[in-house]
Coordinates of C-alpha atoms and ligand atoms in Angstrom, one line a residue:
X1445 CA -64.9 -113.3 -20.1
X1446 CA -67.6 -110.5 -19.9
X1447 CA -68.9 -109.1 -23.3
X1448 CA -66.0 -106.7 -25.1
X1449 CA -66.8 -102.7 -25.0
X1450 CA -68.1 -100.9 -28.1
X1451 CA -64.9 -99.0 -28.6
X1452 CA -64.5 -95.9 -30.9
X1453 CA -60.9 -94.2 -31.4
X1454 CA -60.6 -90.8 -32.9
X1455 CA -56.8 -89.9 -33.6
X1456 CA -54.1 -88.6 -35.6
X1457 CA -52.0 -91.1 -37.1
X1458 CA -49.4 -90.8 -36.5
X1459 CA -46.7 -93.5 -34.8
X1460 CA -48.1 -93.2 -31.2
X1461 CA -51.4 -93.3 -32.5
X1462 CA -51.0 -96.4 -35.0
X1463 CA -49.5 -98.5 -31.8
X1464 CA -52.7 -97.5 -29.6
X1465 CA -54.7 -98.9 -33.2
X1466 CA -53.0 -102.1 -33.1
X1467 CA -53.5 -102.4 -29.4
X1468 CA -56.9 -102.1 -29.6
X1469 CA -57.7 -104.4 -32.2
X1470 CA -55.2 -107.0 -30.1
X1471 CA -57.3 -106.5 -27.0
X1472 CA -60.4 -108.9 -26.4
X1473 CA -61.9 -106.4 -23.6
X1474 CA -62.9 -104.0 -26.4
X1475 CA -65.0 -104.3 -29.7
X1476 CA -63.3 -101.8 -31.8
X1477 CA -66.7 -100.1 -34.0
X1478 CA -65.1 -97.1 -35.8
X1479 CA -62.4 -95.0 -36.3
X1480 CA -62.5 -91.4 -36.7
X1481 CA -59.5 -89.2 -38.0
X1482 CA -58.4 -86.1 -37.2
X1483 CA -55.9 -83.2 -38.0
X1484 CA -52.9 -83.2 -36.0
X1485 CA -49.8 -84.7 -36.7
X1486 CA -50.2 -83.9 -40.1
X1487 CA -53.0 -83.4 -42.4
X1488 CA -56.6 -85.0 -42.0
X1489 CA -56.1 -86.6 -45.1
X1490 CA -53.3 -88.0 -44.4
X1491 CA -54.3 -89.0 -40.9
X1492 CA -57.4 -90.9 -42.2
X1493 CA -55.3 -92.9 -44.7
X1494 CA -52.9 -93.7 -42.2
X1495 CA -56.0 -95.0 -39.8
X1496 CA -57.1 -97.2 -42.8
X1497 CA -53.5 -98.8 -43.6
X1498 CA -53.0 -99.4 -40.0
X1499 CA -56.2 -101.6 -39.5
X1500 CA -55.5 -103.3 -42.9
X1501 CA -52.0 -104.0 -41.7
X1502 CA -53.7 -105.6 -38.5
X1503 CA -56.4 -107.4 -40.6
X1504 CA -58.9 -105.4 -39.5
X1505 CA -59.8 -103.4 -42.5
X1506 CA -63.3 -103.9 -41.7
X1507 CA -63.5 -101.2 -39.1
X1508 CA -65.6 -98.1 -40.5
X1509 CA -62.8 -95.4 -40.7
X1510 CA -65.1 -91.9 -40.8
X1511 CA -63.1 -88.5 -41.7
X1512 CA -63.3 -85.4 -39.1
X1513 CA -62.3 -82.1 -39.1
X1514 CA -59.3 -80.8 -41.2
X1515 CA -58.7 -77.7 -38.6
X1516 CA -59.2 -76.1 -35.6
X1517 CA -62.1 -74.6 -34.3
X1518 CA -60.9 -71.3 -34.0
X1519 CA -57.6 -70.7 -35.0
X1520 CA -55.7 -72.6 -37.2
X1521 CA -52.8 -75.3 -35.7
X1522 CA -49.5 -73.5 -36.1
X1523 CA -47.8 -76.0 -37.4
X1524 CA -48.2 -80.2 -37.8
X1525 CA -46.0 -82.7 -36.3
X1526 CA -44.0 -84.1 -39.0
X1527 CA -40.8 -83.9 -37.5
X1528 CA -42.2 -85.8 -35.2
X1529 CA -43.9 -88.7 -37.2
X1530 CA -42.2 -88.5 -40.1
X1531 CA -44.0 -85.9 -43.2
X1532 CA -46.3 -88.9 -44.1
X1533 CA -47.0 -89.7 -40.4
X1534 CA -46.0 -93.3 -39.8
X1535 CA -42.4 -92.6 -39.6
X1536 CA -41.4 -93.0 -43.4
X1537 CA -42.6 -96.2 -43.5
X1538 CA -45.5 -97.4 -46.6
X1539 CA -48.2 -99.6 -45.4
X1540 CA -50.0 -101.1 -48.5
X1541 CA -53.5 -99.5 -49.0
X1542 CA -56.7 -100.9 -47.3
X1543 CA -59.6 -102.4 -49.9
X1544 CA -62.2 -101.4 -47.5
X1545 CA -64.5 -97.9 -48.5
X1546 CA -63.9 -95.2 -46.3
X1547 CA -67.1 -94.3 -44.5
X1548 CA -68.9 -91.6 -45.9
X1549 CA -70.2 -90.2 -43.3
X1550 CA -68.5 -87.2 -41.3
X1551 CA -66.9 -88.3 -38.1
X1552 CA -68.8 -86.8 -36.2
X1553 CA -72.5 -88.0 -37.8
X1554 CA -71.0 -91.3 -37.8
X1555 CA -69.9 -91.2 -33.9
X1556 CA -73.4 -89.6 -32.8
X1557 CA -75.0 -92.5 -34.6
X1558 CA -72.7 -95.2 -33.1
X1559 CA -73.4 -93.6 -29.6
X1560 CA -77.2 -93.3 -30.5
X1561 CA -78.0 -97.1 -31.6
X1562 CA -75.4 -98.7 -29.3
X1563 CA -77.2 -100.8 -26.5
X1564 CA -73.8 -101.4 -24.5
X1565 CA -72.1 -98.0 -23.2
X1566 CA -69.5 -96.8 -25.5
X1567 CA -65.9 -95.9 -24.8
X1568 CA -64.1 -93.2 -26.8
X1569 CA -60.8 -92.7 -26.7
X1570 CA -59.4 -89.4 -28.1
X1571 CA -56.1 -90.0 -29.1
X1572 CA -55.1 -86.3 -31.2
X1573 CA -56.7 -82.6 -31.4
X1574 CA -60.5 -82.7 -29.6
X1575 CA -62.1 -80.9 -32.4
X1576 CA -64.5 -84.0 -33.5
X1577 CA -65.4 -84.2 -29.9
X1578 CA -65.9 -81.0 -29.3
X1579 CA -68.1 -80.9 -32.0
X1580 CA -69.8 -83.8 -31.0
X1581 CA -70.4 -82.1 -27.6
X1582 CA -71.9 -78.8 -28.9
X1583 CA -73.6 -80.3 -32.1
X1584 CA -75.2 -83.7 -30.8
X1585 CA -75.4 -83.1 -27.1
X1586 CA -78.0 -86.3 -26.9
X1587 CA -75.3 -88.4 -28.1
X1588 CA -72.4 -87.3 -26.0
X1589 CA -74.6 -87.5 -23.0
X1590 CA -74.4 -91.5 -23.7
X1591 CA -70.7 -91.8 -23.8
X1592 CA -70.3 -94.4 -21.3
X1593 CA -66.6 -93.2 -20.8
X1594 CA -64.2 -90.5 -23.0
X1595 CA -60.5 -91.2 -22.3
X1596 CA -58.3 -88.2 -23.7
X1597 CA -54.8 -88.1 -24.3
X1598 CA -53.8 -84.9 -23.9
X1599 CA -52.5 -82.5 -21.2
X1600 CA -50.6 -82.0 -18.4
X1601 CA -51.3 -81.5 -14.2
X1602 CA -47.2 -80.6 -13.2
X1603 CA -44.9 -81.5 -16.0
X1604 CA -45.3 -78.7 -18.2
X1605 CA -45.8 -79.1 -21.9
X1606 CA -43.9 -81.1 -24.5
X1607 CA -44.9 -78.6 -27.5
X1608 CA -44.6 -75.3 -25.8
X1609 CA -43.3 -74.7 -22.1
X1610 CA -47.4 -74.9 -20.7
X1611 CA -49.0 -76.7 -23.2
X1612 CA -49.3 -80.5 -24.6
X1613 CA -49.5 -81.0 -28.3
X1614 CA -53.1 -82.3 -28.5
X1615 CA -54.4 -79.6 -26.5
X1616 CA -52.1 -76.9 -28.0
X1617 CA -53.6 -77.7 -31.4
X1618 CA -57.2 -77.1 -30.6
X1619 CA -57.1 -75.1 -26.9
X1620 CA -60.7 -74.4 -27.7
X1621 CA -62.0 -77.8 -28.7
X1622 CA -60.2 -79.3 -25.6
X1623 CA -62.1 -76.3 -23.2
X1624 CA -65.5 -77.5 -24.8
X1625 CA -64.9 -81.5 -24.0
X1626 CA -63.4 -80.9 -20.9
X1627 CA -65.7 -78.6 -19.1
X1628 CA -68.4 -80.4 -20.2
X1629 CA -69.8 -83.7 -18.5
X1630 CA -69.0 -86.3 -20.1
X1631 CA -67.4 -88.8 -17.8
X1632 CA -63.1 -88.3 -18.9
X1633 CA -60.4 -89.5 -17.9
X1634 CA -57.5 -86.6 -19.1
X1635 CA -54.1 -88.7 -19.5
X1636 CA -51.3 -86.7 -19.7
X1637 CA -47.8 -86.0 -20.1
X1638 CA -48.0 -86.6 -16.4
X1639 CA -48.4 -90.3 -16.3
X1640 CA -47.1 -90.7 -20.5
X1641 CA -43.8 -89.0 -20.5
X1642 CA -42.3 -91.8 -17.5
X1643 CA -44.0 -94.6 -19.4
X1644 CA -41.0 -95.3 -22.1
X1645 CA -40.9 -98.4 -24.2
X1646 CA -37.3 -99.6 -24.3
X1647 CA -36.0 -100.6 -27.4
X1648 CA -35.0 -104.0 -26.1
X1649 CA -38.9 -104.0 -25.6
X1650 CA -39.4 -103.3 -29.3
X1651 CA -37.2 -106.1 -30.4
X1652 CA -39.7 -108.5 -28.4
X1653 CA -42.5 -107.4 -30.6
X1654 CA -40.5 -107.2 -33.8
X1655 CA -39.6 -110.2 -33.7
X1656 CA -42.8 -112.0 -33.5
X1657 CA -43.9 -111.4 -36.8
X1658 CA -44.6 -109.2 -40.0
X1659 CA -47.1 -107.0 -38.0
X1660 CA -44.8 -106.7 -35.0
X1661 CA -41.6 -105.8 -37.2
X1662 CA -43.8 -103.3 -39.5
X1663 CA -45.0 -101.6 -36.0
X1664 CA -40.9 -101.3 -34.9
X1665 CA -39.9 -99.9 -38.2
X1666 CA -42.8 -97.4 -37.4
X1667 CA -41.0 -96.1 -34.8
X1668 CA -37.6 -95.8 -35.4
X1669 CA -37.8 -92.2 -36.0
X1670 CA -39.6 -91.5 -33.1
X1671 CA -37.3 -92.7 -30.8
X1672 CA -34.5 -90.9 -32.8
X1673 CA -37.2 -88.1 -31.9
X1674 CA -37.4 -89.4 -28.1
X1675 CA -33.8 -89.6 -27.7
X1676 CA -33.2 -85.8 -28.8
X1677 CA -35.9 -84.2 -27.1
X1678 CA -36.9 -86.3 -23.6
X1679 CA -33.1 -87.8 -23.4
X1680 CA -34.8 -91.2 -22.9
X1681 CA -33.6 -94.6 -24.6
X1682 CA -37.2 -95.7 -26.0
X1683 CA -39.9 -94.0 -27.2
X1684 CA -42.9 -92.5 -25.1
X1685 CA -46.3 -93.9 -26.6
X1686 CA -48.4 -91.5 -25.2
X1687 CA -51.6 -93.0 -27.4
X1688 CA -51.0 -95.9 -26.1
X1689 CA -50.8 -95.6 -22.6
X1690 CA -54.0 -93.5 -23.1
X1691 CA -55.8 -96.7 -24.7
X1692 CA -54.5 -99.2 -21.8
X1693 CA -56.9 -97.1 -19.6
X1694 CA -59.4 -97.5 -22.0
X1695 CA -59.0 -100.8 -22.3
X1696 CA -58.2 -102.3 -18.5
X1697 CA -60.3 -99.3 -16.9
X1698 CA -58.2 -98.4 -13.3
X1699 CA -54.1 -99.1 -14.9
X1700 CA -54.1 -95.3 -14.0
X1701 CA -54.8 -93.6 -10.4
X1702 CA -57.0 -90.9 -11.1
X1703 CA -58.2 -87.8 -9.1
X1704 CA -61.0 -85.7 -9.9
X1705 CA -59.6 -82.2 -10.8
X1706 CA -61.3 -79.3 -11.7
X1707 CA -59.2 -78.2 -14.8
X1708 CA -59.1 -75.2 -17.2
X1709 CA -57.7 -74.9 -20.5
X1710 CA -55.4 -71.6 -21.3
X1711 CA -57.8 -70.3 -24.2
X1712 CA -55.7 -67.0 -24.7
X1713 CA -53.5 -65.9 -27.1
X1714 CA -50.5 -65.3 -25.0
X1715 CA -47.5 -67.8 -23.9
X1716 CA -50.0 -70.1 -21.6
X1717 CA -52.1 -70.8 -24.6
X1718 CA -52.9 -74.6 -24.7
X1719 CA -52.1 -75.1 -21.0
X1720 CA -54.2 -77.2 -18.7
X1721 CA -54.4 -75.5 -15.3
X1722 CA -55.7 -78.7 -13.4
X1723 CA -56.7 -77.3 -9.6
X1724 CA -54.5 -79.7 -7.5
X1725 CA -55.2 -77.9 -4.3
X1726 CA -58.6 -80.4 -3.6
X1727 CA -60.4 -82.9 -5.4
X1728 CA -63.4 -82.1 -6.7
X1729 CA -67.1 -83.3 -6.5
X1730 CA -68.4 -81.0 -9.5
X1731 CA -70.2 -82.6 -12.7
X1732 CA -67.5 -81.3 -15.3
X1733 CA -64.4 -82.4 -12.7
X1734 CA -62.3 -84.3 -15.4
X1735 CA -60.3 -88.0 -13.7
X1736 CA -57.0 -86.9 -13.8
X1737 CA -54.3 -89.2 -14.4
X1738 CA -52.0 -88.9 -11.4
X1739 CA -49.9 -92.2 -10.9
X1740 CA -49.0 -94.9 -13.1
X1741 CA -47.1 -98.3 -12.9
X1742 CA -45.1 -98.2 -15.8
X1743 CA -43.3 -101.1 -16.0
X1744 CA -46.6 -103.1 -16.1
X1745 CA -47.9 -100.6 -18.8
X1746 CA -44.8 -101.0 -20.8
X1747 CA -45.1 -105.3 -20.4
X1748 CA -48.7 -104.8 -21.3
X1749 CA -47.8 -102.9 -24.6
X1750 CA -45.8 -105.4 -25.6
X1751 CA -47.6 -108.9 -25.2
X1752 CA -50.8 -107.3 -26.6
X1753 CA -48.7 -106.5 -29.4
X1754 CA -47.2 -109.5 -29.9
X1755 CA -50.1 -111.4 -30.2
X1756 CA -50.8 -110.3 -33.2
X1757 CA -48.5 -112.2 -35.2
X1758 CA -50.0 -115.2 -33.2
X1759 CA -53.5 -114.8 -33.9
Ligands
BDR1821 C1 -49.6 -86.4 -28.4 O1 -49.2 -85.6 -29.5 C2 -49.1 -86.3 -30.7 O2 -47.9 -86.0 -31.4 C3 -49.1 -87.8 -30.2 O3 -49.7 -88.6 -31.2 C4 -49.9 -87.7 -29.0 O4 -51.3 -87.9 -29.2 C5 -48.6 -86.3 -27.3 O5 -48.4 -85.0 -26.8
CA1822 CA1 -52.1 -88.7 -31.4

């Protein structure tokens, strides 16, 4: 097998988030080298812990877990996502505390100098609210210029939003942030609601990885709530794992048919705000054109999932 990727994930635990942690650290492609949190689903606090419980929980508390930003660049989130996740963001359930330090550094320091000393290319996946990236982008543009490949979550091409009626939660959080990353050029990959929202893991999918061990049952507690959550508001039987799907591409580069797009994020104030008007009408060949995901097997993301996590509990 060739050499794993450096891998850094900057997210929001989180349930989504927390699966796309333990799939990472189950995947031998990729050399998981930090962890940098982010507001989102609820506060940067609480996301960070969260990141720090979930690689304990996966025996990887020796990941560097870095804190990012606690807001917005602009204008600050409306509201988090605790309905969502649960108020402590891991659907109600207590992981025990990690030993390791947290990292001192900011996020974003600690990223530029991942990026800066790394020989290999680095992949970062940006799994919640781009503000770290974006300030990576604008405040150590010699560092983002070696990401080797950015995979964001966040989005959508033709399905709307899931927070508002135009606009995905990550991007709806930080419109701004997600303008400054994806207009820039850094090489992304934009998965969205377009390729996560018909990706649903089935709860008789869930009971596979539950029952393999303690780390498989602690990730399907996570998400009961969530797919109460899923049930109400996407009327599926599972639960969408948009995170995770996003760190599948990150992982196995190509699970997703891409297009390059020129895309625009809604900046305003008004009812588009948040939106990602991705230019369908041609593909394009300029330097900021953003892979969009377009088409995705499913079922073979969704099998994928679940073996990685199982193998866990087998290690
Ligand atoms: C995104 O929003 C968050 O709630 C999830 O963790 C995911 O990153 C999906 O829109
Ligand atoms: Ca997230």
């Amino acid at each position: 097998m060739p050499e794993p990727r450096p891998l850094v994930i900057d997210t929001d635990p989180g349930i989504d988030d927390a699966l796309a942690l333990l799939l990472a650290v189950a995947s031998p492609e990729v050399d998981l080298r930090l962890v940098t949190s982010v507001h989102g689903n609820v506060e940067v606090g609480q996301t960070t812990e969260n990141a720090r419980r979930v690689l304990h929980l996966a025996g990887r508390a020796d990941v560097p877990v870095a804190a990012g930003a606690r807001e917005s660049l602009v204008y600050p989130q409306p509201e988090r996502a605790g309905h969502v996740h649960g108020a402590g963001g891991l659907g109600g359930v207590e992981l025990p505390p990690s030993p390791a330090p947290l990292d001192p550094r900011p996020a974003v320091v600690a990223l530029a100098d991942l990026l800066m000393t790394s020989v290999a290319p680095v992949t970062v996946a940006a799994i919640g609210p781009m503000t770290n990236l974006a300030l990576l982008v604008t405040g150590f543009p010699e560092a983002a210029a070696r990401i080797g490949r950015l995979v964001v979550m966040g989005g959508s091409a033709a399905r709307g939003g899931n927070v508002t009626a135009a606009a995905e939660f990550n991007v709806w959080a930080d419109p701004e942030a997600a303008q400054a990353v994806l207009s820039s050029t850094v090489p992304t990959v934009m998965v969205g609601l377009d390729v996560t929202l018909p990706t649903v893991l089935p709860a008789a999918g869930i009971a596979r990885f539950a029952a393999a061990g303690p780390v498989g049952a602690t990730a399907a507690a996570m998400l009961g709530q969530y797919v109460q959550h899923a049930r109400s508001s996407y009327g599926t039987d599972g639960v969408v794992v948009h995170d995770a799907l996003a760190l599948t591409e990150a992982i196995a580069p190509g699970t997703l048919g891409t297009v390059r797009r020129d895309v625009v994020v809604d900046t305003t104030l008004g009812a588009g705000r948040g939106q990602t008007l991705v230019d369908r009408r041609s593909v394009s060949a300029a330097a900021t054109a953003v892979d969009v995901a377009e088409t995705v097997d499913s079922a073979a993301a969704v099998e994928f999932l679940i073996e990685r996590l199982q193998r866990l509990d087998r290690r």
